[in-house]
Short mmCIF file of C-alpha atoms and ligand atoms in Angstrom, two decimals:
data_model
loop_
_atom_site.label_atom_id
_atom_site.label_comp_id
_atom_site.label_asym_id
_atom_site.label_seq_id
_atom_site.Cartn_x
_atom_site.Cartn_y
_atom_site.Cartn_z
CA UNK A 17 148.74 105.54 154.95
CA UNK A 18 148.07 104.03 158.61
CA UNK A 19 145.29 103.68 161.07
CA UNK A 20 143.07 107.72 161.84
CA UNK A 21 145.07 108.40 157.97
CA UNK A 22 146.49 112.35 157.55
CA UNK A 23 144.38 114.91 156.69
CA UNK A 24 144.20 115.95 153.24
CA UNK A 25 147.52 117.42 150.91
CA UNK A 26 144.48 119.56 148.62
CA UNK A 27 142.37 120.87 149.92
CA UNK A 28 140.38 122.16 146.23
CA UNK A 29 137.81 120.27 144.97
CA UNK A 30 137.10 121.15 140.88
CA UNK A 31 133.96 122.10 139.89
CA UNK A 32 131.25 119.61 137.41
CA UNK A 33 129.80 120.66 134.93
CA UNK A 34 131.00 124.36 135.88
CA UNK A 35 130.33 126.03 132.42
CA UNK A 36 126.28 124.28 132.34
CA UNK A 37 125.87 125.08 135.73
CA UNK A 38 125.62 128.72 135.44
CA UNK A 39 124.20 128.42 132.09
CA UNK A 40 121.34 126.96 133.73
CA UNK A 41 121.58 130.09 136.53
CA UNK A 42 120.95 132.31 133.64
CA UNK A 43 122.43 134.48 136.26
CA UNK A 44 121.21 138.34 136.23
CA UNK A 45 123.63 140.75 137.70
CA UNK A 46 121.93 141.94 140.94
CA UNK A 47 120.67 138.49 141.77
CA UNK A 48 120.24 136.39 144.77
CA UNK A 49 121.51 133.08 144.51
CA UNK A 50 121.76 129.80 146.53
CA UNK A 51 123.90 127.22 146.22
CA UNK A 52 123.18 124.48 148.30
CA UNK A 53 126.51 122.27 148.77
CA UNK A 54 128.75 125.28 149.08
CA UNK A 55 132.02 122.35 149.37
CA UNK A 56 135.27 124.06 148.83
CA UNK A 57 133.35 126.56 146.94
CA UNK A 58 134.23 125.81 143.51
CA UNK A 59 130.95 126.66 141.81
CA UNK A 60 130.10 130.11 143.98
CA UNK A 61 133.62 131.53 143.64
CA UNK A 62 131.76 130.89 139.63
CA UNK A 63 128.64 132.70 140.61
CA UNK A 64 130.63 135.69 142.41
CA UNK A 65 132.60 136.16 139.01
CA UNK A 66 129.57 136.98 137.48
CA UNK A 67 127.06 138.91 139.34
CA UNK A 68 127.66 142.93 139.87
CA UNK A 69 128.69 144.59 142.82
CA UNK A 70 124.77 144.43 144.60
CA UNK A 71 124.39 140.61 143.03
CA UNK A 72 124.08 137.96 146.06
CA UNK A 73 125.02 134.64 147.37
CA UNK A 74 123.47 131.67 150.16
CA UNK A 75 126.23 128.62 150.61
CA UNK A 76 125.06 126.54 152.77
CA UNK A 77 127.16 123.21 153.60
CA UNK A 78 126.19 120.81 156.33
CA UNK A 79 130.40 119.65 156.69
CA UNK A 80 131.66 121.87 159.22
CA UNK A 81 135.34 121.89 157.78
CA UNK A 82 133.50 123.50 153.84
CA UNK A 83 132.55 126.20 155.78
CA UNK A 84 135.82 127.08 157.82
CA UNK A 85 138.17 126.51 154.28
CA UNK A 86 135.00 129.03 153.35
CA UNK A 87 135.51 131.85 155.53
CA UNK A 88 138.99 131.75 154.68
CA UNK A 89 138.92 131.36 151.56
CA UNK A 90 136.02 134.39 151.07
CA UNK A 91 137.26 136.21 153.94
CA UNK A 92 136.84 139.93 151.89
CA UNK A 93 133.62 138.05 150.02
CA UNK A 94 130.83 140.64 150.95
CA UNK A 95 128.61 139.20 148.17
CA UNK A 96 128.39 136.27 149.87
CA UNK A 97 126.73 134.64 153.08
CA UNK A 98 128.27 131.59 154.13
CA UNK A 99 125.85 129.11 156.62
CA UNK A 100 127.04 125.95 158.51
CA UNK A 101 123.10 123.42 157.96
CA UNK A 102 121.75 121.42 155.77
CA UNK A 103 119.60 122.42 152.24
CA UNK A 104 117.05 120.85 154.10
CA UNK A 105 116.49 124.14 155.75
CA UNK A 106 116.17 125.83 152.57
CA UNK A 107 112.34 126.78 152.74
CA UNK A 108 113.30 128.68 156.09
CA UNK A 109 117.44 130.22 155.33
CA UNK A 110 116.49 131.44 152.11
CA UNK A 111 113.89 133.86 153.00
CA UNK A 112 116.07 134.84 155.92
CA UNK A 113 118.68 135.39 154.33
CA UNK A 114 116.11 137.57 151.33
CA UNK A 115 116.44 140.62 153.08
CA UNK A 116 113.42 141.42 150.70
CA UNK A 117 114.71 139.91 147.89
CA UNK A 118 114.09 137.64 145.13
CA UNK A 119 115.30 134.32 145.54
CA UNK A 120 117.33 134.10 141.50
CA UNK A 121 118.07 130.60 141.58
CA UNK A 122 119.83 127.80 143.68
CA UNK A 123 122.13 124.85 143.17
CA UNK A 124 122.38 121.55 144.02
CA UNK A 125 126.39 119.80 142.81
CA UNK A 126 124.79 116.76 144.92
CA UNK A 127 127.19 113.86 146.56
CA UNK A 128 130.51 114.48 148.01
CA UNK A 129 133.62 116.80 148.00
CA UNK A 130 137.28 115.80 147.05
CA UNK A 131 138.49 116.69 150.39
CA UNK A 132 136.20 114.81 152.26
CA UNK A 133 137.20 111.57 150.06
CA UNK A 134 140.63 112.91 150.73
CA UNK A 135 140.52 113.27 154.47
CA UNK A 136 140.99 109.22 155.23
CA UNK A 137 140.51 110.55 158.91
CA UNK A 138 136.31 111.47 157.42
CA UNK A 139 135.98 107.61 157.09
CA UNK A 140 134.53 107.60 153.44
CA UNK A 141 137.24 106.17 151.60
CA UNK A 142 137.68 102.42 150.91
CA UNK A 143 141.33 102.99 150.00
CA UNK A 144 142.66 105.12 153.08
CA UNK A 145 142.48 104.02 156.63
CA UNK A 146 140.05 105.65 158.40
CA UNK A 147 137.23 105.65 160.88
CA UNK A 148 134.61 104.39 159.65
CA UNK A 149 132.31 107.72 160.69
CA UNK A 150 131.12 108.75 156.37
CA UNK A 151 128.88 111.60 158.11
CA UNK A 152 128.77 114.54 156.32
CA UNK A 153 128.67 117.01 159.55
CA UNK A 154 130.32 114.71 162.14
CA UNK A 155 128.58 117.50 165.02
CA UNK A 156 125.04 115.58 164.46
CA UNK A 157 123.86 111.32 163.46
CA UNK A 158 125.49 108.49 164.45
CA UNK A 159 129.21 107.04 163.15
CA UNK A 160 128.70 104.19 160.00
CA UNK A 161 130.51 102.30 162.54
CA UNK A 162 127.58 102.60 165.33
CA UNK A 163 125.52 101.53 163.05
CA UNK A 164 126.94 98.62 161.78
CA UNK A 165 127.45 97.14 165.46
CA UNK A 166 123.26 97.66 165.90
CA UNK A 167 121.72 97.09 162.65
CA UNK A 168 120.03 94.17 161.97
CA UNK A 169 121.30 91.54 159.25
CA UNK A 170 118.41 92.42 157.17
CA UNK A 171 118.34 95.91 157.95
CA UNK A 172 122.02 96.10 156.59
CA UNK A 173 121.61 93.69 153.52
CA UNK A 174 118.44 96.34 152.07
CA UNK A 175 120.85 99.10 152.68
CA UNK A 176 123.69 98.31 151.07
CA UNK A 177 121.04 96.59 148.04
CA UNK A 178 118.76 99.53 147.96
CA UNK A 179 121.75 102.59 148.12
CA UNK A 180 124.66 100.53 146.65
CA UNK A 181 122.64 97.95 144.22
CA UNK A 182 125.16 95.64 144.84
CA UNK A 183 124.07 92.52 143.89
CA UNK A 184 125.53 90.38 147.04
CA UNK A 185 124.40 92.75 148.93
CA UNK A 186 123.52 89.51 151.76
CA UNK A 187 126.80 87.74 151.46
CA UNK A 188 127.81 91.38 152.05
CA UNK A 189 125.98 91.99 155.20
CA UNK A 190 126.91 88.20 156.53
CA UNK A 191 130.03 89.21 156.53
CA UNK A 192 129.50 92.36 158.73
CA UNK A 193 127.74 90.02 161.47
CA UNK A 194 130.30 87.34 161.23
CA UNK A 195 133.36 89.89 162.11
CA UNK A 196 131.06 91.70 164.46
CA UNK A 197 130.79 88.85 166.05
CA UNK A 198 134.38 88.64 167.65
CA UNK A 199 134.97 92.31 167.51
CA UNK A 200 133.61 95.94 166.42
CA UNK A 201 134.39 96.90 162.92
CA UNK A 202 136.00 100.30 163.30
CA UNK A 203 138.09 100.74 160.61
CA UNK A 204 137.29 101.47 156.79
CA UNK A 205 139.96 98.93 155.53
CA UNK A 206 139.15 96.31 157.84
CA UNK A 207 135.45 96.63 156.37
CA UNK A 208 137.61 96.89 152.29
CA UNK A 209 139.14 93.99 153.34
CA UNK A 210 135.93 91.79 154.42
CA UNK A 211 133.92 93.01 151.00
CA UNK A 212 136.10 92.11 148.74
CA UNK A 213 136.17 88.34 150.27
CA UNK A 214 132.73 88.22 150.10
CA UNK A 215 131.95 89.55 146.69
CA UNK A 216 132.80 87.97 144.11
CA UNK A 217 132.30 89.38 140.91
CA UNK A 218 134.56 91.86 139.54
CA UNK A 219 133.97 94.88 138.21
CA UNK A 220 136.37 96.26 135.55
CA UNK A 221 137.96 100.05 137.18
CA UNK A 222 135.89 99.68 140.69
CA UNK A 223 137.13 98.21 143.96
CA UNK A 224 134.72 95.48 144.84
CA UNK A 225 133.54 98.01 148.18
CA UNK A 226 132.46 100.86 146.31
CA UNK A 227 129.16 99.81 146.18
CA UNK A 228 128.38 98.94 149.60
CA UNK A 229 131.02 102.92 151.02
CA UNK A 230 128.47 104.80 148.47
CA UNK A 231 125.19 102.67 150.06
CA UNK A 232 126.70 103.43 154.56
CA UNK A 233 127.67 107.40 152.84
CA UNK A 234 123.91 107.20 151.84
CA UNK A 235 122.52 106.44 154.29
CA UNK A 236 124.02 107.63 157.43
CA UNK A 237 123.73 110.96 155.86
CA UNK A 238 120.01 110.04 154.82
CA UNK A 239 120.80 111.77 151.64
CA UNK A 240 117.90 110.69 149.46
CA UNK A 241 115.73 112.44 152.78
CA UNK A 242 117.42 115.27 152.70
CA UNK A 243 117.32 116.32 148.84
CA UNK A 244 113.81 115.19 148.77
CA UNK A 245 113.70 118.18 151.25
CA UNK A 246 116.23 120.04 149.68
CA UNK A 247 114.50 120.16 146.35
CA UNK A 248 110.76 120.93 147.94
CA UNK A 249 112.52 123.98 149.53
CA UNK A 250 113.81 125.84 146.39
CA UNK A 251 111.00 124.90 144.91
CA UNK A 252 108.82 126.65 147.33
CA UNK A 253 110.98 129.64 147.42
CA UNK A 254 112.32 130.33 143.35
CA UNK A 255 111.21 133.49 142.69
CA UNK A 256 108.35 133.17 139.68
CA UNK A 257 111.66 133.25 136.94
CA UNK A 258 114.58 131.51 138.96
CA UNK A 259 116.46 128.50 138.00
CA UNK A 260 117.21 125.50 139.21
CA UNK A 261 119.76 123.41 138.26
CA UNK A 262 120.75 120.24 140.09
CA UNK A 263 124.20 118.23 139.54
CA UNK A 264 123.15 114.43 139.97
CA UNK A 265 126.42 111.37 140.77
CA UNK A 266 123.56 108.40 141.68
CA UNK A 267 120.56 107.22 139.69
CA UNK A 268 118.59 107.14 142.64
CA UNK A 269 118.89 111.02 142.93
CA UNK A 270 118.32 112.06 139.49
CA UNK A 271 115.46 110.28 139.48
CA UNK A 272 113.88 111.92 142.37
CA UNK A 273 115.36 115.86 140.72
CA UNK A 274 113.76 113.81 137.89
CA UNK A 275 110.42 113.03 138.64
CA UNK A 276 110.41 116.98 140.94
CA UNK A 277 110.80 118.17 137.53
CA UNK A 278 108.34 115.84 135.74
CA UNK A 279 105.08 115.76 138.12
CA UNK A 280 106.10 120.05 139.03
CA UNK A 281 105.74 121.04 135.06
CA UNK A 282 102.33 118.73 134.32
CA UNK A 283 99.25 120.41 135.85
CA UNK A 284 97.79 118.41 138.58
CA UNK A 285 96.37 114.67 137.05
CA UNK A 286 93.13 115.22 139.16
CA UNK A 287 92.07 118.50 137.89
CA UNK A 288 93.40 118.40 134.10
CA UNK A 289 90.31 118.41 132.64
CA UNK A 290 89.18 121.06 134.18
CA UNK A 291 88.08 124.15 131.67
CA UNK A 292 90.34 127.05 133.50
CA UNK A 293 93.23 125.05 136.58
CA UNK A 294 92.71 126.27 139.72
CA UNK A 295 95.42 128.66 140.63
CA UNK A 296 97.02 125.13 143.13
CA UNK A 297 96.36 123.00 140.05
CA UNK A 298 99.06 125.17 137.44
CA UNK A 299 102.89 123.52 136.62
CA UNK A 300 105.02 125.48 138.94
CA UNK A 301 107.64 124.49 136.62
CA UNK A 302 109.11 124.41 133.49
CA UNK A 303 111.51 122.19 131.81
CA UNK A 304 114.90 123.77 130.37
CA UNK A 305 116.56 121.40 128.03
CA UNK A 306 117.48 118.14 128.15
CA UNK A 307 119.43 116.28 130.78
CA UNK A 308 123.24 117.52 130.33
CA UNK A 309 126.50 115.33 130.60
CA UNK A 310 129.74 115.99 131.49
CA UNK A 311 131.71 117.29 127.72
CA UNK A 312 134.61 113.95 126.84
CA UNK A 313 137.29 116.44 127.99
CA UNK A 314 136.21 116.97 131.24
CA UNK A 315 135.40 113.39 131.28
CA UNK A 316 138.87 113.36 130.77
CA UNK A 317 140.08 115.74 132.71
CA UNK A 318 137.71 114.76 135.79
CA UNK A 319 136.80 111.25 136.53
CA UNK A 320 134.49 112.72 139.01
CA UNK A 321 132.63 114.03 135.97
CA UNK A 322 131.70 110.30 134.24
CA UNK A 323 128.87 109.65 136.44
CA UNK A 324 127.03 113.77 136.23
CA UNK A 325 123.63 115.00 135.02
CA UNK A 326 122.60 117.64 135.28
CA UNK A 327 119.01 119.20 135.39
CA UNK A 328 117.16 122.84 134.93
CA UNK A 329 114.14 123.88 135.65
CA UNK A 330 112.15 127.21 135.32
CA UNK A 331 109.41 128.54 138.62
CA UNK A 332 106.54 129.60 136.82
CA UNK A 333 104.55 132.16 138.08
C1 SAM B 415 130.15 117.85 144.99
S1 SAM B 415 130.28 118.47 146.34
C2 SAM B 415 130.21 120.34 146.32
C3 SAM B 415 131.25 120.92 145.63
C4 SAM B 415 131.22 122.06 145.16
N1 SAM B 415 130.15 123.10 143.53
C5 SAM B 415 132.41 123.00 144.73
O1 SAM B 415 132.65 123.70 143.86
O2 SAM B 415 133.03 123.04 145.68
C6 SAM B 415 128.87 118.37 147.57
C7 SAM B 415 128.85 118.65 149.46
O3 SAM B 415 127.52 119.49 149.78
C8 SAM B 415 126.96 118.85 150.47
N2 SAM B 415 126.53 118.71 150.88
C9 SAM B 415 125.19 117.58 151.08
N3 SAM B 415 124.49 116.64 151.53
C10 SAM B 415 124.65 117.93 151.31
C11 SAM B 415 123.14 118.56 152.79
N4 SAM B 415 122.24 117.65 153.06
N5 SAM B 415 122.65 119.22 153.51
C12 SAM B 415 123.79 121.03 152.82
N6 SAM B 415 125.00 120.88 152.45
C13 SAM B 415 125.42 119.18 151.73
C14 SAM B 415 128.73 118.23 150.90
O4 SAM B 415 129.04 118.19 152.58
C15 SAM B 415 129.78 118.48 150.08
O5 SAM B 415 130.46 119.96 150.50
#
């Protein structure tokens, strides 16, 4: 594909761990649910199918293209409200759209969607050439190319090492800094080729640029910061008995989800020994089941499902 790339031919995303996510939400026909990561609406469509006439879904996505595509696909669906927003704003958005209904469940299906990866113009993919952008919301913030043009060598190294767990982060950062001294790095393929030369090891089935691209994407979109706010907002807004379901694709994301669920399912350690726990020290969540992975059949059908991990917790009174 040439520079600038072409739009994705297929505007679809196969929902991962769909049956498990629905089961985790323990849907009630007339409940109010939040899909914090609408994407192309795969999970939302299944939730709506299971709800009755009084059921409602609030679906968010920070990507304006996801929302535009959803508005077309679900044009006749009166039970769905689609909002272009970050899930970091869940704390205010959930009550704003609740019409006094309790929130019975929040679903997070993290990471990027297939249409985002497939559209070279978004700059997420090292396989197709496009502008080095990687913003999920291109109306805010700066593209990766702008950050790489100004960040210090050590900052770049740290981002690649932390979010990409890349052993050769220093070599990659050095190569980027050397290249930008000659001319600006503006396109995905240039960066992918630069990384292929800097990274010595070859992991089976993995392009040498995989780790660096993932790291840059997570950093430029502040994915972990957003997730921290999103989980806190969900916890605050879920009604007692409401379910929190999170599907993550990266060990650092899963660690955040796991730690929050574990911490919130214990009494406050400082007050644990009191004979009667004050309300604010009681656990706010109950863990539901163990972490789940996609079945072998799903992993074979959908390679994205291979790294997916699902966790469920229930809001306590
Ligand atoms: C894996 S896809 C979701 C796919 C969706 N479940 C489906 O079945 O079509 C993740 C989506 O979450 C969105 N997203 C990621 N971080 C977000 C955030 N902080 N706030 C809102 N949306 C976010 C991305 O733009 C992307 O569209």
